[in-house]
Amino acid sequence: MATEAVPVTAGGAVPELDPVIHAQARLRVVAALNTMGGGDEIAFPALKDLLGMTAGNLSVHLTKLEEAGYVQITKTHKGRTPVTYVSLTKRGRVAFDDYTKAIRALLDSAGGTS
């Protein structure tokens, strides 16, 4: 019985991937928000349409990201209409940067052909 090799970084450790960001839907959310400038925000319906997600699904993932301190949710009104804005926090940007570095290290250590 053959054993599979576990990919490791140059330091010998398997890079840890942030489980909050690693879920596909949350990764898509954070990646989309990361393209905006610091302090910029996007209205919930625009983010929902951009990602092609249902309101309920997006809401669940935003709650997890908010609990981790990665996104900020701002509820306000435009006239009499409630509006929800979403932005990536500084902590979220750092977490996404760390996540992308860990993914790159994991993929680089896996070898393969190019």
PDB file of N, CA and C in Angstrom:
ATOM      1  N   MET A   1       0.843  -1.175   0.000  1.00  0.00           N
ATOM      2  CA  MET A   1       0.000   0.000   0.000  1.00  0.00           C
ATOM      3  C   MET A   1       0.888   1.238   0.000  1.00  0.00           C
ATOM      4  N   ALA A   2       0.699   2.110  -0.982  1.00  0.00           N
ATOM      5  CA  ALA A   2       1.514   3.318  -1.099  1.00  0.00           C
ATOM      6  C   ALA A   2       0.927   4.426  -0.242  1.00  0.00           C
ATOM      7  N   THR A   3       1.809   5.248   0.324  1.00  0.00           N
ATOM      8  CA  THR A   3       1.336   6.401   1.081  1.00  0.00           C
ATOM      9  C   THR A   3       1.523   7.638   0.228  1.00  0.00           C
ATOM     10  N   GLU A   4       0.620   8.586   0.392  1.00  0.00           N
ATOM     11  CA  GLU A   4       0.712   9.826  -0.375  1.00  0.00           C
ATOM     12  C   GLU A   4       1.635  10.796   0.330  1.00  0.00           C
ATOM     13  N   ALA A   5       2.393  11.532  -0.452  1.00  0.00           N
ATOM     14  CA  ALA A   5       3.264  12.547   0.111  1.00  0.00           C
ATOM     15  C   ALA A   5       2.422  13.750   0.527  1.00  0.00           C
ATOM     16  N   VAL A   6       2.721  14.310   1.678  1.00  0.00           N
ATOM     17  CA  VAL A   6       2.029  15.504   2.152  1.00  0.00           C
ATOM     18  C   VAL A   6       2.846  16.705   1.734  1.00  0.00           C
ATOM     19  N   PRO A   7       2.243  17.656   0.993  1.00  0.00           N
ATOM     20  CA  PRO A   7       2.993  18.833   0.573  1.00  0.00           C
ATOM     21  C   PRO A   7       3.432  19.660   1.777  1.00  0.00           C
ATOM     22  N   VAL A   8       4.646  20.143   1.720  1.00  0.00           N
ATOM     23  CA  VAL A   8       5.180  20.950   2.805  1.00  0.00           C
ATOM     24  C   VAL A   8       5.809  22.209   2.248  1.00  0.00           C
ATOM     25  N   THR A   9       5.990  23.195   3.110  1.00  0.00           N
ATOM     26  CA  THR A   9       6.661  24.429   2.717  1.00  0.00           C
ATOM     27  C   THR A   9       8.154  24.231   2.872  1.00  0.00           C
ATOM     28  N   ALA A  10       8.921  25.245   2.485  1.00  0.00           N
ATOM     29  CA  ALA A  10      10.371  25.166   2.595  1.00  0.00           C
ATOM     30  C   ALA A  10      10.803  24.927   4.035  1.00  0.00           C
ATOM     31  N   GLY A  11      10.018  25.418   4.995  1.00  0.00           N
ATOM     32  CA  GLY A  11      10.342  25.228   6.398  1.00  0.00           C
ATOM     33  C   GLY A  11       9.950  23.853   6.912  1.00  0.00           C
ATOM     34  N   GLY A  12       9.290  23.059   6.078  1.00  0.00           N
ATOM     35  CA  GLY A  12       8.929  21.713   6.465  1.00  0.00           C
ATOM     36  C   GLY A  12       7.521  21.555   7.005  1.00  0.00           C
ATOM     37  N   ALA A  13       6.760  22.638   7.091  1.00  0.00           N
ATOM     38  CA  ALA A  13       5.406  22.555   7.652  1.00  0.00           C
ATOM     39  C   ALA A  13       4.362  22.709   6.549  1.00  0.00           C
ATOM     40  N   VAL A  14       3.257  22.001   6.705  1.00  0.00           N
ATOM     41  CA  VAL A  14       2.148  22.170   5.783  1.00  0.00           C
ATOM     42  C   VAL A  14       1.503  23.520   6.103  1.00  0.00           C
ATOM     43  N   PRO A  15       1.355  24.403   5.106  1.00  0.00           N
ATOM     44  CA  PRO A  15       0.769  25.718   5.405  1.00  0.00           C
ATOM     45  C   PRO A  15      -0.680  25.576   5.856  1.00  0.00           C
ATOM     46  N   GLU A  16      -1.056  26.360   6.860  1.00  0.00           N
ATOM     47  CA  GLU A  16      -2.435  26.347   7.335  1.00  0.00           C
ATOM     48  C   GLU A  16      -3.272  27.283   6.483  1.00  0.00           C
ATOM     49  N   LEU A  17      -4.459  26.818   6.129  1.00  0.00           N
ATOM     50  CA  LEU A  17      -5.388  27.635   5.364  1.00  0.00           C
ATOM     51  C   LEU A  17      -6.508  28.073   6.291  1.00  0.00           C
ATOM     52  N   ASP A  18      -6.768  29.360   6.317  1.00  0.00           N
ATOM     53  CA  ASP A  18      -7.809  29.920   7.175  1.00  0.00           C
ATOM     54  C   ASP A  18      -9.150  29.278   6.837  1.00  0.00           C
ATOM     55  N   PRO A  19      -9.744  28.526   7.762  1.00  0.00           N
ATOM     56  CA  PRO A  19     -11.000  27.837   7.461  1.00  0.00           C
ATOM     57  C   PRO A  19     -12.170  28.783   7.214  1.00  0.00           C
ATOM     58  N   VAL A  20     -12.089  30.006   7.738  1.00  0.00           N
ATOM     59  CA  VAL A  20     -13.165  30.966   7.492  1.00  0.00           C
ATOM     60  C   VAL A  20     -13.164  31.387   6.031  1.00  0.00           C
ATOM     61  N   ILE A  21     -12.006  31.625   5.473  1.00  0.00           N
ATOM     62  CA  ILE A  21     -11.897  32.061   4.072  1.00  0.00           C
ATOM     63  C   ILE A  21     -11.946  30.878   3.121  1.00  0.00           C
ATOM     64  N   HIS A  22     -11.494  29.714   3.558  1.00  0.00           N
ATOM     65  CA  HIS A  22     -11.306  28.590   2.643  1.00  0.00           C
ATOM     66  C   HIS A  22     -12.589  28.070   1.996  1.00  0.00           C
ATOM     67  N   ALA A  23     -13.723  28.233   2.636  1.00  0.00           N
ATOM     68  CA  ALA A  23     -14.986  27.812   2.017  1.00  0.00           C
ATOM     69  C   ALA A  23     -15.155  28.576   0.703  1.00  0.00           C
ATOM     70  N   GLN A  24     -15.509  27.874  -0.367  1.00  0.00           N
ATOM     71  CA  GLN A  24     -15.534  28.467  -1.699  1.00  0.00           C
ATOM     72  C   GLN A  24     -16.330  29.772  -1.764  1.00  0.00           C
ATOM     73  N   ALA A  25     -17.519  29.791  -1.220  1.00  0.00           N
ATOM     74  CA  ALA A  25     -18.350  30.994  -1.302  1.00  0.00           C
ATOM     75  C   ALA A  25     -17.697  32.157  -0.559  1.00  0.00           C
ATOM     76  N   ARG A  26     -17.132  31.896   0.625  1.00  0.00           N
ATOM     77  CA  ARG A  26     -16.495  32.979   1.388  1.00  0.00           C
ATOM     78  C   ARG A  26     -15.215  33.446   0.709  1.00  0.00           C
ATOM     79  N   LEU A  27     -14.500  32.535   0.089  1.00  0.00           N
ATOM     80  CA  LEU A  27     -13.313  32.927  -0.666  1.00  0.00           C
ATOM     81  C   LEU A  27     -13.702  33.871  -1.799  1.00  0.00           C
ATOM     82  N   ARG A  28     -14.777  33.556  -2.490  1.00  0.00           N
ATOM     83  CA  ARG A  28     -15.251  34.425  -3.572  1.00  0.00           C
ATOM     84  C   ARG A  28     -15.656  35.798  -3.045  1.00  0.00           C
ATOM     85  N   VAL A  29     -16.316  35.829  -1.891  1.00  0.00           N
ATOM     86  CA  VAL A  29     -16.732  37.101  -1.287  1.00  0.00           C
ATOM     87  C   VAL A  29     -15.509  37.940  -0.948  1.00  0.00           C
ATOM     88  N   VAL A  30     -14.563  37.347  -0.228  1.00  0.00           N
ATOM     89  CA  VAL A  30     -13.377  38.089   0.208  1.00  0.00           C
ATOM     90  C   VAL A  30     -12.542  38.537  -0.994  1.00  0.00           C
ATOM     91  N   ALA A  31     -12.401  37.673  -1.996  1.00  0.00           N
ATOM     92  CA  ALA A  31     -11.639  38.048  -3.191  1.00  0.00           C
ATOM     93  C   ALA A  31     -12.299  39.229  -3.900  1.00  0.00           C
ATOM     94  N   ALA A  32     -13.612  39.211  -4.004  1.00  0.00           N
ATOM     95  CA  ALA A  32     -14.319  40.319  -4.659  1.00  0.00           C
ATOM     96  C   ALA A  32     -14.153  41.608  -3.866  1.00  0.00           C
ATOM     97  N   LEU A  33     -14.313  41.531  -2.558  1.00  0.00           N
ATOM     98  CA  LEU A  33     -14.183  42.734  -1.733  1.00  0.00           C
ATOM     99  C   LEU A  33     -12.752  43.250  -1.714  1.00  0.00           C
ATOM    100  N   ASN A  34     -11.776  42.357  -1.834  1.00  0.00           N
ATOM    101  CA  ASN A  34     -10.373  42.755  -1.818  1.00  0.00           C
ATOM    102  C   ASN A  34     -10.002  43.596  -3.033  1.00  0.00           C
ATOM    103  N   THR A  35     -10.767  43.479  -4.117  1.00  0.00           N
ATOM    104  CA  THR A  35     -10.472  44.273  -5.317  1.00  0.00           C
ATOM    105  C   THR A  35     -10.836  45.742  -5.129  1.00  0.00           C
ATOM    106  N   MET A  36     -11.667  46.027  -4.139  1.00  0.00           N
ATOM    107  CA  MET A  36     -12.050  47.410  -3.858  1.00  0.00           C
ATOM    108  C   MET A  36     -10.982  48.058  -2.986  1.00  0.00           C
ATOM    109  N   GLY A  37     -10.909  49.344  -3.048  1.00  0.00           N
ATOM    110  CA  GLY A  37      -9.957  50.066  -2.223  1.00  0.00           C
ATOM    111  C   GLY A  37     -10.323  50.005  -0.758  1.00  0.00           C
ATOM    112  N   GLY A  38      -9.362  50.225   0.103  1.00  0.00           N
ATOM    113  CA  GLY A  38      -9.615  50.245   1.538  1.00  0.00           C
ATOM    114  C   GLY A  38     -10.657  51.295   1.872  1.00  0.00           C
ATOM    115  N   GLY A  39     -11.644  50.925   2.654  1.00  0.00           N
ATOM    116  CA  GLY A  39     -12.702  51.854   3.021  1.00  0.00           C
ATOM    117  C   GLY A  39     -13.863  51.888   2.041  1.00  0.00           C
ATOM    118  N   ASP A  40     -13.687  51.296   0.856  1.00  0.00           N
ATOM    119  CA  ASP A  40     -14.785  51.240  -0.107  1.00  0.00           C
ATOM    120  C   ASP A  40     -15.774  50.174   0.323  1.00  0.00           C
ATOM    121  N   GLU A  41     -17.020  50.383  -0.039  1.00  0.00           N
ATOM    122  CA  GLU A  41     -18.053  49.413   0.302  1.00  0.00           C
ATOM    123  C   GLU A  41     -18.944  49.185  -0.910  1.00  0.00           C
ATOM    124  N   ILE A  42     -19.664  48.081  -0.867  1.00  0.00           N
ATOM    125  CA  ILE A  42     -20.555  47.714  -1.962  1.00  0.00           C
ATOM    126  C   ILE A  42     -21.920  47.381  -1.362  1.00  0.00           C
ATOM    127  N   ALA A  43     -22.964  47.770  -2.056  1.00  0.00           N
ATOM    128  CA  ALA A  43     -24.313  47.460  -1.589  1.00  0.00           C
ATOM    129  C   ALA A  43     -24.549  45.954  -1.701  1.00  0.00           C
ATOM    130  N   PHE A  44     -25.270  45.417  -0.726  1.00  0.00           N
ATOM    131  CA  PHE A  44     -25.545  43.983  -0.675  1.00  0.00           C
ATOM    132  C   PHE A  44     -26.110  43.450  -1.995  1.00  0.00           C
ATOM    133  N   PRO A  45     -27.116  44.091  -2.612  1.00  0.00           N
ATOM    134  CA  PRO A  45     -27.656  43.546  -3.869  1.00  0.00           C
ATOM    135  C   PRO A  45     -26.615  43.522  -5.001  1.00  0.00           C
ATOM    136  N   ALA A  46     -25.739  44.514  -5.039  1.00  0.00           N
ATOM    137  CA  ALA A  46     -24.699  44.535  -6.068  1.00  0.00           C
ATOM    138  C   ALA A  46     -23.709  43.400  -5.862  1.00  0.00           C
ATOM    139  N   LEU A  47     -23.345  43.133  -4.601  1.00  0.00           N
ATOM    140  CA  LEU A  47     -22.430  42.024  -4.301  1.00  0.00           C
ATOM    141  C   LEU A  47     -23.097  40.694  -4.627  1.00  0.00           C
ATOM    142  N   LYS A  48     -24.362  40.568  -4.287  1.00  0.00           N
ATOM    143  CA  LYS A  48     -25.134  39.347  -4.574  1.00  0.00           C
ATOM    144  C   LYS A  48     -25.146  39.082  -6.079  1.00  0.00           C
ATOM    145  N   ASP A  49     -25.417  40.120  -6.862  1.00  0.00           N
ATOM    146  CA  ASP A  49     -25.447  39.966  -8.321  1.00  0.00           C
ATOM    147  C   ASP A  49     -24.057  39.670  -8.885  1.00  0.00           C
ATOM    148  N   LEU A  50     -23.053  40.358  -8.369  1.00  0.00           N
ATOM    149  CA  LEU A  50     -21.677  40.150  -8.826  1.00  0.00           C
ATOM    150  C   LEU A  50     -21.242  38.698  -8.636  1.00  0.00           C
ATOM    151  N   LEU A  51     -21.608  38.119  -7.508  1.00  0.00           N
ATOM    152  CA  LEU A  51     -21.188  36.758  -7.187  1.00  0.00           C
ATOM    153  C   LEU A  51     -22.165  35.694  -7.668  1.00  0.00           C
ATOM    154  N   GLY A  52     -23.351  36.114  -8.111  1.00  0.00           N
ATOM    155  CA  GLY A  52     -24.348  35.156  -8.574  1.00  0.00           C
ATOM    156  C   GLY A  52     -24.856  34.269  -7.449  1.00  0.00           C
ATOM    157  N   MET A  53     -24.993  34.833  -6.270  1.00  0.00           N
ATOM    158  CA  MET A  53     -25.447  34.081  -5.103  1.00  0.00           C
ATOM    159  C   MET A  53     -26.856  34.509  -4.733  1.00  0.00           C
ATOM    160  N   THR A  54     -27.548  33.649  -4.001  1.00  0.00           N
ATOM    161  CA  THR A  54     -28.855  34.042  -3.478  1.00  0.00           C
ATOM    162  C   THR A  54     -28.634  34.941  -2.270  1.00  0.00           C
ATOM    163  N   ALA A  55     -29.638  35.726  -1.937  1.00  0.00           N
ATOM    164  CA  ALA A  55     -29.528  36.622  -0.788  1.00  0.00           C
ATOM    165  C   ALA A  55     -29.297  35.832   0.498  1.00  0.00           C
ATOM    166  N   GLY A  56     -30.023  34.731   0.659  1.00  0.00           N
ATOM    167  CA  GLY A  56     -29.871  33.926   1.867  1.00  0.00           C
ATOM    168  C   GLY A  56     -28.491  33.319   2.005  1.00  0.00           C
ATOM    169  N   ASN A  57     -27.962  32.776   0.909  1.00  0.00           N
ATOM    170  CA  ASN A  57     -26.638  32.158   0.926  1.00  0.00           C
ATOM    171  C   ASN A  57     -25.572  33.209   1.227  1.00  0.00           C
ATOM    172  N   LEU A  58     -25.647  34.344   0.548  1.00  0.00           N
ATOM    173  CA  LEU A  58     -24.669  35.405   0.772  1.00  0.00           C
ATOM    174  C   LEU A  58     -24.742  35.896   2.216  1.00  0.00           C
ATOM    175  N   SER A  59     -25.942  36.044   2.725  1.00  0.00           N
ATOM    176  CA  SER A  59     -26.127  36.520   4.095  1.00  0.00           C
ATOM    177  C   SER A  59     -25.470  35.591   5.112  1.00  0.00           C
ATOM    178  N   VAL A  60     -25.624  34.284   4.933  1.00  0.00           N
ATOM    179  CA  VAL A  60     -25.021  33.304   5.839  1.00  0.00           C
ATOM    180  C   VAL A  60     -23.496  33.432   5.822  1.00  0.00           C
ATOM    181  N   HIS A  61     -22.917  33.547   4.639  1.00  0.00           N
ATOM    182  CA  HIS A  61     -21.458  33.637   4.538  1.00  0.00           C
ATOM    183  C   HIS A  61     -20.941  34.975   5.055  1.00  0.00           C
ATOM    184  N   LEU A  62     -21.683  36.040   4.826  1.00  0.00           N
ATOM    185  CA  LEU A  62     -21.266  37.339   5.359  1.00  0.00           C
ATOM    186  C   LEU A  62     -21.296  37.337   6.885  1.00  0.00           C
ATOM    187  N   THR A  63     -22.254  36.642   7.469  1.00  0.00           N
ATOM    188  CA  THR A  63     -22.323  36.552   8.927  1.00  0.00           C
ATOM    189  C   THR A  63     -21.069  35.880   9.475  1.00  0.00           C
ATOM    190  N   LYS A  64     -20.634  34.787   8.853  1.00  0.00           N
ATOM    191  CA  LYS A  64     -19.408  34.100   9.306  1.00  0.00           C
ATOM    192  C   LYS A  64     -18.195  35.017   9.160  1.00  0.00           C
ATOM    193  N   LEU A  65     -18.124  35.734   8.047  1.00  0.00           N
ATOM    194  CA  LEU A  65     -16.997  36.645   7.824  1.00  0.00           C
ATOM    195  C   LEU A  65     -17.038  37.814   8.803  1.00  0.00           C
ATOM    196  N   GLU A  66     -18.230  38.291   9.101  1.00  0.00           N
ATOM    197  CA  GLU A  66     -18.368  39.394  10.066  1.00  0.00           C
ATOM    198  C   GLU A  66     -17.965  38.929  11.463  1.00  0.00           C
ATOM    199  N   GLU A  67     -18.380  37.727  11.855  1.00  0.00           N
ATOM    200  CA  GLU A  67     -18.020  37.183  13.171  1.00  0.00           C
ATOM    201  C   GLU A  67     -16.508  37.045  13.318  1.00  0.00           C
ATOM    202  N   ALA A  68     -15.812  36.776  12.216  1.00  0.00           N
ATOM    203  CA  ALA A  68     -14.348  36.666  12.240  1.00  0.00           C
ATOM    204  C   ALA A  68     -13.670  38.031  12.198  1.00  0.00           C
ATOM    205  N   GLY A  69     -14.451  39.085  11.975  1.00  0.00           N
ATOM    206  CA  GLY A  69     -13.888  40.435  11.888  1.00  0.00           C
ATOM    207  C   GLY A  69     -13.321  40.755  10.517  1.00  0.00           C
ATOM    208  N   TYR A  70     -13.689  39.963   9.500  1.00  0.00           N
ATOM    209  CA  TYR A  70     -13.135  40.150   8.161  1.00  0.00           C
ATOM    210  C   TYR A  70     -13.946  41.115   7.298  1.00  0.00           C
ATOM    211  N   VAL A  71     -15.227  41.245   7.578  1.00  0.00           N
ATOM    212  CA  VAL A  71     -16.049  42.204   6.839  1.00  0.00           C
ATOM    213  C   VAL A  71     -16.812  43.074   7.820  1.00  0.00           C
ATOM    214  N   GLN A  72     -17.187  44.242   7.340  1.00  0.00           N
ATOM    215  CA  GLN A  72     -18.027  45.145   8.114  1.00  0.00           C
ATOM    216  C   GLN A  72     -19.340  45.298   7.367  1.00  0.00           C
ATOM    217  N   ILE A  73     -20.438  45.141   8.082  1.00  0.00           N
ATOM    218  CA  ILE A  73     -21.764  45.298   7.526  1.00  0.00           C
ATOM    219  C   ILE A  73     -22.331  46.600   8.084  1.00  0.00           C
ATOM    220  N   THR A  74     -22.746  47.494   7.194  1.00  0.00           N
ATOM    221  CA  THR A  74     -23.323  48.763   7.605  1.00  0.00           C
ATOM    222  C   THR A  74     -24.746  48.840   7.084  1.00  0.00           C
ATOM    223  N   LYS A  75     -25.692  48.957   8.005  1.00  0.00           N
ATOM    224  CA  LYS A  75     -27.105  49.068   7.632  1.00  0.00           C
ATOM    225  C   LYS A  75     -27.519  50.523   7.805  1.00  0.00           C
ATOM    226  N   THR A  76     -28.096  51.076   6.754  1.00  0.00           N
ATOM    227  CA  THR A  76     -28.502  52.473   6.776  1.00  0.00           C
ATOM    228  C   THR A  76     -29.781  52.610   5.945  1.00  0.00           C
ATOM    229  N   HIS A  77     -30.162  53.818   5.667  1.00  0.00           N
ATOM    230  CA  HIS A  77     -31.341  54.074   4.837  1.00  0.00           C
ATOM    231  C   HIS A  77     -30.982  55.072   3.753  1.00  0.00           C
ATOM    232  N   LYS A  78     -31.548  54.854   2.598  1.00  0.00           N
ATOM    233  CA  LYS A  78     -31.458  55.795   1.498  1.00  0.00           C
ATOM    234  C   LYS A  78     -32.888  56.285   1.317  1.00  0.00           C
ATOM    235  N   GLY A  79     -33.162  57.451   1.875  1.00  0.00           N
ATOM    236  CA  GLY A  79     -34.550  57.880   1.950  1.00  0.00           C
ATOM    237  C   GLY A  79     -35.258  56.986   2.947  1.00  0.00           C
ATOM    238  N   ARG A  80     -36.314  56.319   2.504  1.00  0.00           N
ATOM    239  CA  ARG A  80     -37.042  55.392   3.379  1.00  0.00           C
ATOM    240  C   ARG A  80     -36.657  53.942   3.127  1.00  0.00           C
ATOM    241  N   THR A  81     -35.757  53.728   2.186  1.00  0.00           N
ATOM    242  CA  THR A  81     -35.384  52.365   1.804  1.00  0.00           C
ATOM    243  C   THR A  81     -34.157  51.912   2.589  1.00  0.00           C
ATOM    244  N   PRO A  82     -34.250  50.774   3.268  1.00  0.00           N
ATOM    245  CA  PRO A  82     -33.069  50.244   3.964  1.00  0.00           C
ATOM    246  C   PRO A  82     -32.014  49.782   2.955  1.00  0.00           C
ATOM    247  N   VAL A  83     -30.767  50.081   3.275  1.00  0.00           N
ATOM    248  CA  VAL A  83     -29.641  49.686   2.422  1.00  0.00           C
ATOM    249  C   VAL A  83     -28.569  49.061   3.310  1.00  0.00           C
ATOM    250  N   THR A  84     -28.009  47.940   2.844  1.00  0.00           N
ATOM    251  CA  THR A  84     -26.927  47.270   3.560  1.00  0.00           C
ATOM    252  C   THR A  84     -25.671  47.349   2.707  1.00  0.00           C
ATOM    253  N   TYR A  85     -24.599  47.841   3.306  1.00  0.00           N
ATOM    254  CA  TYR A  85     -23.311  47.925   2.628  1.00  0.00           C
ATOM    255  C   TYR A  85     -22.338  46.943   3.255  1.00  0.00           C
ATOM    256  N   VAL A  86     -21.435  46.425   2.433  1.00  0.00           N
ATOM    257  CA  VAL A  86     -20.442  45.456   2.872  1.00  0.00           C
ATOM    258  C   VAL A  86     -19.058  45.972   2.490  1.00  0.00           C
ATOM    259  N   SER A  87     -18.125  45.865   3.412  1.00  0.00           N
ATOM    260  CA  SER A  87     -16.739  46.237   3.113  1.00  0.00           C
ATOM    261  C   SER A  87     -15.799  45.253   3.792  1.00  0.00           C
ATOM    262  N   LEU A  88     -14.609  45.147   3.244  1.00  0.00           N
ATOM    263  CA  LEU A  88     -13.567  44.293   3.814  1.00  0.00           C
ATOM    264  C   LEU A  88     -12.801  45.105   4.844  1.00  0.00           C
ATOM    265  N   THR A  89     -12.617  44.566   6.032  1.00  0.00           N
ATOM    266  CA  THR A  89     -11.876  45.271   7.083  1.00  0.00           C
ATOM    267  C   THR A  89     -10.373  45.113   6.851  1.00  0.00           C
ATOM    268  N   LYS A  90      -9.587  45.880   7.597  1.00  0.00           N
ATOM    269  CA  LYS A  90      -8.126  45.719   7.529  1.00  0.00           C
ATOM    270  C   LYS A  90      -7.747  44.300   7.935  1.00  0.00           C
ATOM    271  N   ARG A  91      -8.408  43.798   8.964  1.00  0.00           N
ATOM    272  CA  ARG A  91      -8.144  42.418   9.415  1.00  0.00           C
ATOM    273  C   ARG A  91      -8.475  41.432   8.294  1.00  0.00           C
ATOM    274  N   GLY A  92      -9.548  41.693   7.564  1.00  0.00           N
ATOM    275  CA  GLY A  92      -9.936  40.841   6.446  1.00  0.00           C
ATOM    276  C   GLY A  92      -8.908  40.868   5.327  1.00  0.00           C
ATOM    277  N   ARG A  93      -8.370  42.054   5.060  1.00  0.00           N
ATOM    278  CA  ARG A  93      -7.337  42.170   4.013  1.00  0.00           C
ATOM    279  C   ARG A  93      -6.082  41.395   4.396  1.00  0.00           C
ATOM    280  N   VAL A  94      -5.686  41.511   5.660  1.00  0.00           N
ATOM    281  CA  VAL A  94      -4.510  40.782   6.138  1.00  0.00           C
ATOM    282  C   VAL A  94      -4.764  39.277   6.063  1.00  0.00           C
ATOM    283  N   ALA A  95      -5.952  38.858   6.482  1.00  0.00           N
ATOM    284  CA  ALA A  95      -6.300  37.430   6.455  1.00  0.00           C
ATOM    285  C   ALA A  95      -6.295  36.907   5.013  1.00  0.00           C
ATOM    286  N   PHE A  96      -6.815  37.698   4.082  1.00  0.00           N
ATOM    287  CA  PHE A  96      -6.830  37.273   2.678  1.00  0.00           C
ATOM    288  C   PHE A  96      -5.409  37.204   2.130  1.00  0.00           C
ATOM    289  N   ASP A  97      -4.575  38.161   2.484  1.00  0.00           N
ATOM    290  CA  ASP A  97      -3.174  38.150   2.047  1.00  0.00           C
ATOM    291  C   ASP A  97      -2.459  36.918   2.610  1.00  0.00           C
ATOM    292  N   ASP A  98      -2.669  36.642   3.882  1.00  0.00           N
ATOM    293  CA  ASP A  98      -2.065  35.455   4.501  1.00  0.00           C
ATOM    294  C   ASP A  98      -2.572  34.176   3.833  1.00  0.00           C
ATOM    295  N   TYR A  99      -3.860  34.148   3.524  1.00  0.00           N
ATOM    296  CA  TYR A  99      -4.466  32.980   2.882  1.00  0.00           C
ATOM    297  C   TYR A  99      -3.839  32.751   1.502  1.00  0.00           C
ATOM    298  N   THR A 100      -3.716  33.816   0.713  1.00  0.00           N
ATOM    299  CA  THR A 100      -3.154  33.653  -0.630  1.00  0.00           C
ATOM    300  C   THR A 100      -1.690  33.217  -0.563  1.00  0.00           C
ATOM    301  N   LYS A 101      -0.952  33.717   0.415  1.00  0.00           N
ATOM    302  CA  LYS A 101       0.443  33.276   0.586  1.00  0.00           C
ATOM    303  C   LYS A 101       0.498  31.792   0.946  1.00  0.00           C
ATOM    304  N   ALA A 102      -0.402  31.360   1.829  1.00  0.00           N
ATOM    305  CA  ALA A 102      -0.425  29.948   2.232  1.00  0.00           C
ATOM    306  C   ALA A 102      -0.804  29.046   1.055  1.00  0.00           C
ATOM    307  N   ILE A 103      -1.772  29.468   0.259  1.00  0.00           N
ATOM    308  CA  ILE A 103      -2.177  28.685  -0.928  1.00  0.00           C
ATOM    309  C   ILE A 103      -1.008  28.579  -1.902  1.00  0.00           C
ATOM    310  N   ARG A 104      -0.322  29.707  -2.138  1.00  0.00           N
ATOM    311  CA  ARG A 104       0.824  29.685  -3.061  1.00  0.00           C
ATOM    312  C   ARG A 104       1.908  28.754  -2.550  1.00  0.00           C
ATOM    313  N   ALA A 105       2.184  28.815  -1.255  1.00  0.00           N
ATOM    314  CA  ALA A 105       3.217  27.949  -0.665  1.00  0.00           C
ATOM    315  C   ALA A 105       2.808  26.492  -0.789  1.00  0.00           C
ATOM    316  N   LEU A 106       1.544  26.194  -0.552  1.00  0.00           N
ATOM    317  CA  LEU A 106       1.047  24.830  -0.665  1.00  0.00           C
ATOM    318  C   LEU A 106       1.176  24.328  -2.097  1.00  0.00           C
ATOM    319  N   LEU A 107       0.769  25.159  -3.043  1.00  0.00           N
ATOM    320  CA  LEU A 107       0.848  24.753  -4.453  1.00  0.00           C
ATOM    321  C   LEU A 107       2.300  24.648  -4.925  1.00  0.00           C
ATOM    322  N   ASP A 108       3.146  25.579  -4.485  1.00  0.00           N
ATOM    323  CA  ASP A 108       4.561  25.516  -4.874  1.00  0.00           C
ATOM    324  C   ASP A 108       5.232  24.250  -4.337  1.00  0.00           C
ATOM    325  N   SER A 109       4.854  23.852  -3.133  1.00  0.00           N
ATOM    326  CA  SER A 109       5.476  22.683  -2.520  1.00  0.00           C
ATOM    327  C   SER A 109       4.961  21.383  -3.123  1.00  0.00           C
ATOM    328  N   ALA A 110       3.810  21.464  -3.817  1.00  0.00           N
ATOM    329  CA  ALA A 110       3.233  20.253  -4.409  1.00  0.00           C
ATOM    330  C   ALA A 110       3.945  19.839  -5.679  1.00  0.00           C
ATOM    331  N   GLY A 111       4.743  20.732  -6.237  1.00  0.00           N
ATOM    332  CA  GLY A 111       5.473  20.395  -7.458  1.00  0.00           C
ATOM    333  C   GLY A 111       4.542  20.311  -8.651  1.00  0.00           C
ATOM    334  N   GLY A 112       4.702  19.317  -9.453  1.00  0.00           N
ATOM    335  CA  GLY A 112       3.866  19.185 -10.649  1.00  0.00           C
ATOM    336  C   GLY A 112       4.579  19.722 -11.854  1.00  0.00           C
ATOM    337  N   THR A 113       3.860  19.706 -12.950  1.00  0.00           N
ATOM    338  CA  THR A 113       4.447  20.201 -14.191  1.00  0.00           C
ATOM    339  C   THR A 113       3.903  21.585 -14.491  1.00  0.00           C
ATOM    340  N   SER A 114       4.688  22.353 -15.234  1.00  0.00           N
ATOM    341  CA  SER A 114       4.207  23.684 -15.596  1.00  0.00           C
ATOM    342  C   SER A 114       4.066  23.825 -17.079  1.00  0.00           C
TER     343      SER A 114
END
